[in-house]
Tab-separated table of C-alpha atoms in Angstrom:
chain	number	residue	atom	x	y	z
A	1383	MET	CA	42.699	36.304	49.961
A	1384	ILE	CA	43.993	34.369	52.922
A	1385	LYS	CA	45.785	36.034	55.806
A	1386	LEU	CA	48.135	33.494	57.323
A	1387	PRO	CA	50.091	34.225	60.494
A	1388	ARG	CA	53.780	33.530	59.956
A	1389	LYS	CA	53.788	31.063	62.893
A	1390	PHE	CA	51.304	28.803	61.060
A	1391	TYR	CA	53.349	29.035	57.862
A	1392	ASP	CA	56.380	27.923	59.887
A	1393	GLU	CA	54.390	25.050	61.458
A	1394	ILE	CA	53.207	23.792	58.062
A	1395	ILE	CA	56.778	23.917	56.694
A	1396	ALA	CA	58.122	22.101	59.774
A	1397	ALA	CA	55.416	19.412	59.548
A	1398	GLY	CA	56.122	18.926	55.838
A	1399	ARG	CA	59.836	18.532	56.406
A	1400	LYS	CA	59.302	16.167	59.336
A	1401	GLY	CA	56.815	14.055	57.385
A	1402	ARG	CA	58.990	13.625	54.302
A	1403	PRO	CA	58.999	11.554	52.219
A	1404	GLU	CA	55.257	11.128	52.871
A	1405	GLU	CA	52.664	13.822	52.252
A	1406	ILE	CA	51.406	15.606	55.348
A	1407	CYS	CA	47.898	16.996	55.663
A	1408	GLY	CA	45.621	19.000	57.889
A	1409	LEU	CA	42.820	21.490	58.301
A	1410	ILE	CA	42.798	25.269	58.564
A	1411	GLY	CA	40.248	27.117	60.682
A	1412	GLY	CA	39.542	30.751	61.253
A	1413	THR	CA	37.216	33.595	60.420
A	1414	GLN	CA	35.878	34.674	57.076
A	1415	THR	CA	34.254	37.622	55.352
A	1416	GLU	CA	33.240	37.666	51.696
A	1417	GLU	CA	36.714	38.787	50.658
A	1418	ILE	CA	39.150	37.668	53.352
A	1419	LYS	CA	39.895	34.490	55.286
A	1420	ILE	CA	42.013	34.846	58.413
A	1421	VAL	CA	43.654	31.653	59.641
A	1422	ARG	CA	43.419	31.387	63.435
A	1423	GLU	CA	44.297	27.696	63.880
A	1424	ILE	CA	45.871	24.867	61.920
A	1425	TYR	CA	45.444	21.194	62.684
A	1426	VAL	CA	48.118	18.803	61.432
A	1427	LEU	CA	46.388	15.442	61.012
A	1428	GLU	CA	47.646	11.948	60.310
A	1429	ASN	CA	47.933	10.897	56.674
A	1430	ILE	CA	46.464	7.434	57.130
A	1431	ASP	CA	47.623	6.454	53.623
A	1432	HIS	CA	51.273	6.998	54.613
A	1433	SER	CA	51.993	7.784	50.968
A	1434	ARG	CA	54.365	10.130	49.184
A	1435	GLU	CA	51.812	10.671	46.389
A	1436	HIS	CA	48.454	11.164	48.104
A	1437	PHE	CA	46.812	11.591	51.468
A	1438	SER	CA	43.709	10.723	53.433
A	1439	MET	CA	42.994	12.411	56.740
A	1440	ASN	CA	41.946	10.321	59.704
A	1441	PRO	CA	38.153	10.917	59.804
A	1442	LYS	CA	38.018	10.812	63.611
A	1443	ASP	CA	40.751	13.444	63.860
A	1444	GLN	CA	38.986	15.592	61.244
A	1445	LEU	CA	35.763	15.526	63.247
A	1446	GLU	CA	37.592	16.391	66.466
A	1447	ALA	CA	39.357	19.319	64.782
A	1448	VAL	CA	36.072	20.699	63.421
A	1449	LYS	CA	34.427	20.356	66.851
A	1450	TYR	CA	37.358	22.193	68.417
A	1451	MET	CA	37.098	24.958	65.805
A	1452	ARG	CA	33.403	25.430	66.482
A	1453	LYS	CA	33.959	25.575	70.252
A	1454	LYS	CA	36.360	28.450	69.620
A	1455	GLY	CA	33.903	30.237	67.318
A	1456	LEU	CA	35.906	29.429	64.190
A	1457	VAL	CA	34.865	27.924	60.870
A	1458	PRO	CA	36.647	25.410	58.638
A	1459	LEU	CA	38.420	27.352	55.882
A	1460	GLY	CA	39.968	24.452	53.998
A	1461	THR	CA	42.840	22.022	54.002
A	1462	PHE	CA	46.575	21.859	53.494
A	1463	HIS	CA	48.842	19.103	52.307
A	1464	SER	CA	52.344	18.703	51.002
A	1465	HIS	CA	53.837	17.617	47.726
A	1466	PRO	CA	57.219	16.277	48.832
A	1467	GLU	CA	58.549	15.799	45.301
A	1468	SER	CA	56.385	17.934	43.019
A	1469	PRO	CA	55.357	21.579	42.516
A	1470	SER	CA	52.789	23.487	44.533
A	1471	ARG	CA	49.817	23.033	42.245
A	1472	PRO	CA	46.731	20.834	42.397
A	1473	SER	CA	47.250	17.378	40.948
A	1474	ASP	CA	44.477	15.671	39.013
A	1475	GLU	CA	43.671	13.727	42.182
A	1476	ASP	CA	43.574	16.949	44.235
A	1477	LYS	CA	41.057	18.385	41.778
A	1478	ARG	CA	38.976	15.216	41.746
A	1479	LEU	CA	38.800	15.097	45.544
A	1480	ALA	CA	38.134	18.820	46.101
A	1481	TYR	CA	34.799	18.751	47.909
A	1482	ASP	CA	34.003	22.452	48.319
A	1483	LYS	CA	34.484	25.145	45.687
A	1484	ASN	CA	34.620	27.785	48.455
A	1485	ALA	CA	37.338	26.028	50.470
A	1486	SER	CA	40.988	26.979	50.348
A	1487	TYR	CA	43.342	24.198	49.356
A	1488	MET	CA	46.881	25.003	50.465
A	1489	ILE	CA	49.655	22.975	48.879
A	1490	LEU	CA	53.217	22.980	50.153
A	1491	SER	CA	55.915	21.975	47.687
A	1492	LEU	CA	59.122	20.579	49.142
A	1493	GLN	CA	60.509	19.734	45.723
A	1494	ASP	CA	63.384	22.077	46.641
A	1495	GLU	CA	63.535	21.458	50.396
A	1496	LYS	CA	65.626	24.575	51.033
A	1497	ASN	CA	63.052	26.741	49.255
A	1498	PRO	CA	59.581	25.504	50.220
A	1499	VAL	CA	56.647	26.973	48.298
A	1500	LEU	CA	53.194	27.291	49.872
A	1501	LYS	CA	50.321	28.285	47.619
A	1502	SER	CA	46.576	28.292	48.084
A	1503	PHE	CA	43.956	27.401	45.501
A	1504	ARG	CA	40.208	27.476	45.006
A	1505	ILE	CA	39.166	24.384	43.057
A	1506	ASN	CA	35.917	23.948	41.147
A	1507	GLY	CA	35.922	20.729	39.153
A	1508	ASN	CA	38.939	20.686	36.855
A	1509	ILE	CA	39.510	24.411	37.254
A	1510	SER	CA	41.879	25.702	39.908
A	1511	GLU	CA	42.605	29.331	40.641
A	1512	GLU	CA	45.464	30.492	42.827
A	1513	GLU	CA	44.342	32.434	45.879
A	1514	PRO	CA	46.692	35.112	47.260
A	1515	ILE	CA	48.265	34.529	50.681
A	1516	GLU	CA	49.242	37.486	52.860
A	1517	TYR	CA	51.595	36.606	55.700
A	1518	ILE	CA	50.824	38.477	58.900
């Protein structure tokens, strides 16, 4: 389970809407026990592909975000990105590029812009499992 403060949910939605029609992306950092991840920071990063169908994070910005997390005593929990025109589920490319089976992969669908859908997944190869999000 992920506990996500409402303010970070709002920031992800705002970034997704602002970035349309391109995908937006970023990192999530926080604390973790065996059962629960608590998001303490989000880092909206540049999608250097500037694409509406896929994303690549700027490696320099990724490294800076991870350094900042560590300085604050946080750990990387996973990533988030948007699907401006498709549902909130991992695409084949998302599954192929998932680098850590323990990471959380949050996907924001803006297919219906007035009703955004944010879901989180654990991905292991071609298998994805939805991970519950609790808004705090």
